[in-house]
Amino acid sequence: MPPPLHGPILRPMRGCEVIEEFGREGRSAEAPGPAVDADQPPPAEGREAPAADHSDPPALRWGIWPVVAMAATAAALYGFWWFSHHRPPIQFGAFKRPPIYGVFIPVWDELALTVIPAGVVLAAVAWLITTRLRMPRWSALALVVVSGVTTAATIALVRGEWRHLTRGLSTEPDRVAYYTSDLHFVYELGVRGFIEQHPDLGPEFDSYNSWTHPPGVLVFLYLLFRVVGASHPLRIAVAIAVVAFAAAVSAWLIGRTLGGERAGRIGAVLFAAAPGPLMLSYTNLDTVFATVMTMSAALFVLAIHRRSAPVAATAGAVLGVGTLMTFATSFIVIAATLAVLIQTGLRTGARLLGAAAAGGVAVLALAWLTLGFDVFASYQASPQAARPYDPYWIVASPAAWLIYAGLPLAVLGIAGLVVKVPGSRRPVLVLVLVVVMLVWASLPSELTKLRPGEVERTWAFLYPLVAASAGLVVDAWTRNLPRRWAGGVVAGLVALSVGQAVFLQGLYENFY
């Protein structure tokens, strides 16, 4: 007789206090039970959230509606894409035919066939880790990361050029104007000297990205080049991809906190299969920022659930580290603040937010004392991105992100934000963050300092968060299916996402 769909909670790894605390007190994967609703009153100060009922939660009786919804969403996105391609072109670099940033040059080389075995392995990993919950969670997550990195490498070969794996690492300004073309400044000035002078170097940078982001990006690349070796670009690219796919841990932690072990694993593997991460992880450093930002968001979700000030302080510290590389951490600050107050109340919320602020300020103060990093000077030195306001982007920005997210995330992930999933807590922080991003994208660029569009890259931190939401939905949707069939549904969603990545990668030359 096969083991039950939800296995018992596994013994946590030693030495990881946050996950160990969660592993001791989180819900059992064997009997996840209805989670504590986010709408319930918060517990008294100093007490934990109420324990969950360990009775079997109800399954979603949706039948095939998710399939129908994905088909309808695909038709709607195609319609908007067709409409966009028949609008007059805009003068925005390679971005003449929005909403996707890139040049529409359809190419599918024979090397695209390499995706087939990699995609099959990723789908098999999805089936394995979601049906064999007794497998140690860190082994399961390692399989997700490795298979995701491997599949992403084959996606980069779809257009027939293996150099696409390393084209984001050229240090020659005449070849590509990306971060690495300005890496010589760090070698010339040293780490501290470069960080201190970064606000004044903006006009001298060859890459616009180096000017718009804090100095931590180039310092990260400098350290990577020194450790791995500047003469090994493929190794460096793989290391960057590993960091990018480590965001699967964030998707797992959010899903595990809100819906149980199986939901967390489903979210992790759906993230790894999403077209955005698969297409961008080897060439775009927004995926690296996303890993740090989403880990902070995941820790905030855990802190809210545990009412834990130490976990909140850790989340703030991680966010402080992320601020060394991107100012987009401010969105996590806003969303986390609202989510904490909504879910825990004013008194407990003040305690958690105070701890988070202390953690973040401590990291930034340490960076200022040891490295000379002035976050305010760095932000003030970043250039304006004023462009004529066009209400087209109110729809185009979310549409572009949904296209790169893939149908499982675009439909099931969004559904998990607006529908109360039986047996799971509400992903309030993720919902608030999505709303904040939608509002921000609709504002004029003179105010936001952001160029319109490119959200499939700059919103990369939403992929793991929405994947966690999708994990909650898929877990509830397949809860009453036989174990093998339930795993087959997850594997099928993974295959669908990988297929979309192949299609999109072949449509666009998207590295600019």
XYZ file of C-alpha atoms in Angstrom:
512
model
C 0.000 0.000 0.000
C 1.582 3.348 -1.007
C 2.482 5.834 1.710
C 0.131 8.788 2.272
C 0.384 11.841 0.056
C 1.659 14.036 2.887
C 4.639 12.545 4.709
C 5.612 13.404 8.278
C 7.654 16.471 8.978
C 11.334 15.742 8.685
C 13.959 16.321 11.316
C 15.518 19.765 10.699
C 19.153 20.302 9.935
C 21.342 21.378 12.796
C 22.825 24.804 12.906
C 20.023 26.608 11.078
C 18.057 28.284 13.857
C 15.314 29.843 11.772
C 14.459 26.705 9.833
C 14.980 24.581 12.941
C 12.448 26.677 14.854
C 10.050 26.357 11.979
C 10.651 22.629 11.618
C 9.808 22.057 15.292
C 6.672 24.158 15.324
C 5.395 24.115 11.727
C 2.491 22.015 10.575
C 2.956 18.352 9.843
C 3.359 17.497 6.186
C 1.486 14.269 6.817
C -1.560 15.994 8.196
C -1.254 19.656 7.280
C -4.701 20.609 8.513
C -6.420 23.902 7.954
C -4.009 26.725 8.481
C -4.676 29.631 10.758
C -6.531 32.180 8.666
C -4.801 35.485 8.294
C -8.106 37.161 9.141
C -8.136 35.739 12.673
C -7.220 38.113 15.510
C -3.497 38.046 16.304
C -2.371 36.269 19.466
C -1.557 38.153 22.615
C 1.795 39.870 22.842
C 4.621 37.400 23.310
C 2.527 34.385 22.343
C 2.728 32.302 19.206
C 0.053 32.039 16.548
C -2.666 29.515 17.394
C -1.808 25.942 16.565
C -3.427 24.595 13.419
C -6.135 21.970 13.459
C -4.606 18.699 12.288
C -7.761 17.386 10.650
C -7.554 16.762 6.926
C -8.210 19.993 5.008
C -10.777 20.037 2.222
C -9.581 19.842 -1.355
C -10.495 22.350 -4.023
C -13.265 20.903 -6.165
C -12.247 22.796 -9.262
C -12.180 19.924 -11.721
C -10.610 21.097 -14.953
C -11.278 24.810 -14.452
C -7.543 25.589 -13.985
C -6.896 24.134 -17.437
C -9.707 26.215 -18.912
C -8.439 29.306 -17.092
C -4.916 28.787 -18.436
C -6.261 28.443 -21.975
C -8.320 31.626 -21.593
C -5.343 33.504 -20.133
C -3.128 32.352 -22.989
C -5.673 33.675 -25.486
C -5.940 37.012 -23.665
C -2.161 37.462 -23.477
C -1.782 36.577 -27.135
C -4.468 39.122 -27.999
C -2.663 41.856 -26.092
C 0.664 40.841 -27.642
C -0.893 41.044 -31.126
C -2.367 44.448 -30.322
C 1.010 45.667 -29.054
C 2.813 44.527 -32.194
C 0.429 46.537 -34.343
C 0.973 49.770 -32.431
C 3.446 52.305 -33.850
C 7.020 51.393 -32.814
C 8.652 53.400 -30.040
C 12.194 54.749 -29.842
C 13.530 52.877 -26.855
C 16.735 51.103 -27.850
C 15.895 47.555 -28.869
C 12.509 47.953 -27.252
C 10.573 49.034 -30.344
C 7.760 46.476 -30.082
C 6.625 46.245 -26.473
C 5.612 44.762 -24.124
C 8.575 42.316 -24.270
C 12.023 43.900 -24.140
C 13.884 42.487 -27.119
C 13.921 42.204 -30.889
C 11.359 39.940 -32.514
C 13.560 37.551 -34.537
C 12.120 34.008 -34.414
C 14.893 31.380 -34.412
C 14.791 27.787 -33.176
C 18.052 25.949 -33.766
C 18.654 22.195 -33.570
C 20.286 22.815 -30.209
C 16.782 23.464 -28.902
C 16.397 19.680 -28.831
C 18.712 19.618 -25.809
C 15.821 21.039 -23.805
C 13.902 17.757 -24.147
C 16.052 15.597 -21.829
C 16.614 18.483 -19.417
C 12.903 19.251 -19.286
C 12.054 15.582 -18.753
C 14.481 15.449 -15.832
C 13.000 18.608 -14.306
C 9.483 17.180 -14.654
C 10.677 13.914 -13.100
C 12.185 15.842 -10.193
C 8.848 17.603 -9.757
C 7.040 14.257 -9.587
C 9.619 12.754 -7.240
C 9.877 15.478 -4.625
C 6.119 16.083 -4.456
C 5.191 12.412 -4.084
C 8.088 11.304 -1.874
C 7.777 13.702 1.022
C 9.994 11.518 3.191
C 12.909 12.644 1.037
C 14.956 15.144 3.093
C 13.857 18.640 2.185
C 17.366 19.870 1.499
C 17.942 16.995 -0.912
C 14.687 17.878 -2.636
C 15.601 21.555 -2.911
C 19.091 20.709 -4.159
C 17.533 18.608 -6.921
C 15.288 21.521 -7.872
C 18.202 23.969 -8.067
C 20.487 21.638 -10.030
C 17.802 20.589 -12.502
C 16.715 24.214 -12.906
C 20.267 25.379 -13.639
C 20.705 22.553 -16.154
C 17.420 23.252 -17.922
C 18.205 26.978 -18.062
C 21.493 26.158 -19.806
C 19.628 24.292 -22.542
C 17.121 27.139 -22.868
C 20.053 29.472 -23.563
C 20.986 27.224 -26.505
C 17.581 27.417 -28.193
C 18.733 30.061 -30.671
C 21.794 28.003 -31.596
C 24.609 29.945 -29.933
C 26.419 28.467 -26.939
C 28.017 31.839 -26.206
C 24.603 33.000 -25.030
C 25.494 31.300 -21.759
C 28.268 33.806 -21.086
C 27.335 36.891 -23.098
C 26.477 38.792 -19.922
C 30.055 38.478 -18.659
C 32.050 40.300 -21.307
C 34.415 42.914 -19.861
C 34.897 44.665 -23.216
C 32.768 47.841 -23.506
C 32.659 47.601 -27.294
C 30.987 44.177 -27.126
C 28.276 44.615 -24.517
C 27.311 47.453 -22.214
C 26.435 45.470 -19.111
C 27.778 45.539 -15.550
C 30.956 43.636 -16.378
C 32.055 46.299 -18.860
C 32.628 48.571 -15.826
C 34.328 45.956 -13.682
C 37.727 47.556 -14.275
C 36.772 50.378 -11.896
C 36.747 47.929 -8.972
C 40.134 46.521 -9.979
C 41.580 50.023 -10.278
C 40.121 51.567 -7.113
C 39.789 48.573 -4.833
C 36.546 47.527 -3.181
C 36.305 50.320 -0.614
C 37.586 52.993 -2.976
C 35.094 51.995 -5.635
C 32.166 51.965 -3.209
C 33.089 55.376 -1.797
C 33.473 56.939 -5.246
C 30.519 55.169 -6.865
C 28.101 58.143 -6.604
C 30.582 60.285 -8.563
C 31.424 57.684 -11.206
C 27.984 57.489 -12.792
C 28.674 59.535 -15.957
C 31.866 57.536 -16.566
C 30.170 54.137 -16.547
C 29.823 52.405 -19.871
C 26.759 50.505 -18.662
C 23.561 52.317 -17.732
C 22.867 49.505 -15.255
C 26.028 50.314 -13.291
C 24.769 53.859 -12.827
C 21.218 52.987 -11.782
C 22.190 50.381 -9.179
C 24.202 50.549 -5.949
C 27.865 49.498 -6.061
C 27.257 46.075 -4.520
C 26.467 44.575 -7.930
C 29.936 45.209 -9.295
C 31.527 44.183 -6.002
C 29.637 40.883 -6.166
C 30.908 40.308 -9.714
C 34.429 41.313 -8.725
C 34.485 38.774 -5.903
C 33.032 36.121 -8.197
C 35.672 36.812 -10.839
C 38.420 36.637 -8.218
C 37.185 33.420 -6.594
C 36.211 31.490 -9.724
C 38.766 33.018 -12.055
C 38.247 35.669 -14.720
C 39.411 33.205 -17.385
C 36.505 30.850 -16.676
C 33.379 32.721 -17.820
C 31.267 29.572 -18.073
C 31.971 28.694 -14.445
C 31.076 32.229 -13.423
C 27.835 32.040 -15.409
C 26.927 28.734 -13.759
C 27.642 30.219 -10.318
C 25.328 33.145 -11.094
C 22.628 30.734 -12.283
C 22.957 28.695 -9.077
C 22.451 31.848 -7.008
C 19.445 32.760 -9.160
C 17.776 29.366 -8.744
C 18.481 29.375 -5.014
C 15.350 31.525 -4.876
C 13.530 28.180 -5.021
C 14.296 27.971 -1.298
C 12.291 31.163 -0.768
C 9.354 29.740 -2.706
C 9.546 26.576 -0.612
C 9.742 28.451 2.697
C 6.720 30.617 1.914
C 4.702 27.663 0.676
C 5.779 25.534 3.640
C 4.820 28.255 6.090
C 1.429 28.892 4.545
C 0.371 25.472 3.297
C 2.655 22.653 4.366
C 5.648 20.760 3.022
C 4.071 19.544 -0.202
C 2.781 23.002 -1.115
C 6.264 24.400 -0.524
C 7.901 21.824 -2.759
C 5.372 22.392 -5.519
C 6.040 26.131 -5.349
C 9.796 25.586 -5.527
C 9.663 23.420 -8.639
C 7.094 25.642 -10.377
C 9.474 28.560 -9.861
C 12.380 26.593 -11.325
C 10.309 25.777 -14.413
C 8.946 29.288 -15.020
C 10.079 30.840 -18.328
C 11.445 33.997 -16.680
C 14.040 32.312 -14.439
C 14.923 29.798 -17.159
C 15.556 32.532 -19.735
C 17.269 35.118 -17.542
C 19.354 33.275 -14.956
C 22.537 33.028 -17.055
C 22.470 36.537 -18.485
C 20.598 38.886 -16.171
C 21.650 39.887 -12.675
C 18.128 40.890 -11.677
C 17.718 37.202 -10.868
C 20.536 37.481 -8.319
C 18.866 40.447 -6.633
C 15.651 38.443 -6.632
C 17.195 35.673 -4.554
C 18.164 38.053 -1.761
C 14.897 39.989 -1.875
C 12.682 36.916 -1.880
C 14.577 35.305 0.975
C 13.890 38.426 3.006
C 10.209 38.271 2.015
C 10.051 34.590 2.969
C 11.563 35.333 6.367
C 9.009 38.104 6.893
C 6.231 35.604 6.139
C 7.769 33.236 8.677
C 8.182 36.025 11.237
C 4.512 36.952 10.886
C 3.452 33.342 11.357
C 5.750 32.800 14.382
C 5.352 36.330 15.777
C 9.134 36.105 16.069
C 11.266 39.223 16.488
C 14.562 37.343 15.852
C 13.255 36.063 12.516
C 12.046 39.573 11.644
C 15.488 40.953 12.491
C 17.048 38.350 10.201
C 14.649 39.368 7.426
C 15.654 42.997 7.873
C 19.344 42.113 7.817
C 18.936 40.149 4.584
C 17.086 43.109 3.107
C 19.970 45.344 4.139
C 22.366 43.104 2.215
C 20.080 43.318 -0.801
C 20.125 47.122 -0.630
C 23.826 47.000 -1.447
C 22.800 45.759 -4.909
C 19.358 47.189 -5.685
C 17.036 49.928 -4.506
C 14.063 47.686 -5.287
C 14.334 46.392 -1.720
C 12.177 49.400 -0.828
C 9.211 47.527 -2.311
C 9.762 44.659 0.127
C 9.951 47.203 2.957
C 6.575 48.670 1.996
C 4.873 45.314 1.476
C 6.319 43.771 4.631
C 5.296 46.762 6.740
C 1.712 46.620 5.530
C 1.499 42.826 5.795
C 2.890 42.785 9.337
C 0.433 45.423 10.527
C -2.517 43.790 8.762
C -1.799 40.316 10.104
C -0.451 40.956 13.595
C -1.957 44.233 14.745
C -0.309 47.435 15.884
C 1.413 46.279 19.081
C 2.920 43.028 17.801
C 3.530 44.629 14.433
C 5.546 47.421 16.004
C 7.694 44.852 17.802
C 8.359 42.871 14.614
C 8.965 45.926 12.469
C 11.271 47.413 15.082
C 13.335 44.228 15.061
C 13.407 44.194 11.252
C 14.475 47.833 11.128
C 17.229 47.152 13.640
C 18.539 44.276 11.534
C 18.507 46.291 8.328
C 20.038 49.414 9.849
C 22.762 47.330 11.491
C 23.806 45.878 8.132
C 23.782 49.259 6.381
C 25.684 50.877 9.252
C 28.285 48.119 9.112
C 28.581 48.575 5.346
C 29.075 52.311 5.849
C 31.748 51.846 8.515
C 33.699 49.087 6.791
C 33.125 49.796 3.087
C 32.089 53.441 2.946
C 28.672 52.650 1.452
C 26.324 55.650 1.659
C 22.907 54.425 0.565
C 21.426 57.931 0.379
C 24.237 59.343 -1.750
C 24.084 56.321 -4.017
C 20.348 56.719 -4.578
C 20.549 60.474 -5.176
C 23.272 59.907 -7.770
C 21.173 57.459 -9.782
C 19.892 59.036 -13.010
C 16.359 60.027 -13.838
C 14.491 57.929 -16.389
C 11.926 60.457 -17.552
C 9.941 59.350 -20.574
C 6.550 60.525 -21.866
C 3.763 59.010 -19.819
C 1.764 56.374 -21.688
C -1.229 54.692 -20.013
C -0.496 51.692 -22.227
C 1.953 50.534 -19.565
C -0.784 50.170 -16.958
C -1.759 46.991 -18.801
C 1.484 46.277 -20.660
C 3.701 45.941 -17.591
C 1.677 43.211 -15.856
C 1.029 41.539 -19.229
C 4.753 41.285 -19.964
C 5.408 39.821 -16.533
C 2.593 37.282 -16.911
C 3.994 36.172 -20.266
C 7.422 35.515 -18.746
C 5.927 33.955 -15.622
C 4.263 31.212 -17.645
C 0.682 30.019 -17.452
C 0.922 28.009 -14.196
C 2.129 31.084 -12.298
C 0.041 33.554 -14.298
C -3.183 31.679 -13.536
C -2.730 29.466 -10.484
C -0.308 31.797 -8.717
C -2.555 34.819 -9.134
C -5.587 32.732 -8.151
C -3.836 31.840 -4.904
C -3.555 35.545 -4.105
C -7.238 36.346 -4.514
C -8.944 33.065 -3.527
C -8.796 31.629 -0.010
C -7.217 28.214 -0.545
C -8.595 25.552 1.827
C -5.997 24.356 4.316
C -3.633 27.277 3.722
C -2.972 30.698 5.165
C -3.406 33.728 2.982
C -0.243 35.007 1.211
C -0.948 38.559 2.365
C 2.588 39.868 1.935
C 2.789 38.575 -1.635
C -0.602 40.071 -2.485
C 0.358 43.448 -1.033
C 3.656 43.408 -2.928
C 1.934 42.630 -6.236
C -0.533 45.482 -5.684
C 2.317 47.864 -4.814
C 4.153 46.927 -8.013
C 1.041 47.400 -10.145
C 0.464 50.859 -8.690
C 4.130 51.812 -9.036
C 4.263 50.698 -12.672
C 1.303 52.931 -13.519
C 3.010 56.087 -12.226
C 5.075 58.456 -14.418
C 8.758 57.574 -14.721
C 9.691 61.091 -13.512
C 8.422 60.008 -10.113
C 9.566 56.396 -10.041
C 13.009 56.858 -11.694
C 12.203 53.678 -13.632
C 12.022 53.252 -17.373
C 8.653 51.903 -18.513
C 8.660 48.237 -19.350
C 11.346 45.616 -18.738
C 9.283 44.341 -15.827
C 9.851 40.745 -16.901
C 13.406 41.429 -15.684
C 13.083 44.074 -12.995
C 10.190 42.240 -11.342
C 12.116 38.961 -11.252
C 11.653 38.868 -7.472
C 7.946 38.191 -8.012
C 8.525 34.838 -9.731
C 9.351 32.813 -6.592
C 6.725 34.617 -4.517
C 3.890 33.969 -6.955
C 5.206 30.424 -7.468
C 4.717 29.864 -3.743
C 1.119 31.003 -4.140
C 0.692 28.618 -7.077
C 2.028 25.813 -4.901
C -0.805 26.378 -2.433
C -3.396 26.126 -5.203
C -1.920 23.051 -6.880
C -1.551 21.299 -3.525
C -5.228 21.842 -2.712
C -6.342 21.080 -6.271
C -4.622 17.676 -6.333
C -5.052 16.771 -2.666
C -7.653 14.042 -3.248
C -5.957 12.517 -6.278
C -3.906 9.314 -6.001
C -0.319 10.141 -5.229
C 1.019 9.268 -8.676
C -1.679 11.235 -10.463
C -1.113 14.229 -8.204
C 2.592 14.139 -9.002
C 1.729 13.810 -12.672
C -0.258 17.053 -12.563
C 2.740 18.887 -11.108
C 5.055 17.342 -13.703
C 2.635 18.371 -16.447
C 2.621 21.977 -15.246
C 6.420 21.927 -15.240
C 6.488 20.614 -18.807
C 4.049 23.335 -19.871
C 6.244 26.052 -18.372
C 9.415 24.693 -19.970
C 7.658 24.527 -23.329
C 6.681 28.174 -23.013
C 10.295 29.064 -22.231
C 11.445 27.366 -25.444
C 8.795 29.232 -27.426
C 9.628 32.658 -25.978
C 13.389 32.179 -26.178
C 13.064 31.388 -29.868
C 10.819 34.368 -30.568
C 13.051 37.119 -29.171
C 16.658 38.127 -29.154
C 16.255 39.344 -25.594
C 19.716 40.238 -24.312
C 20.145 44.009 -24.334
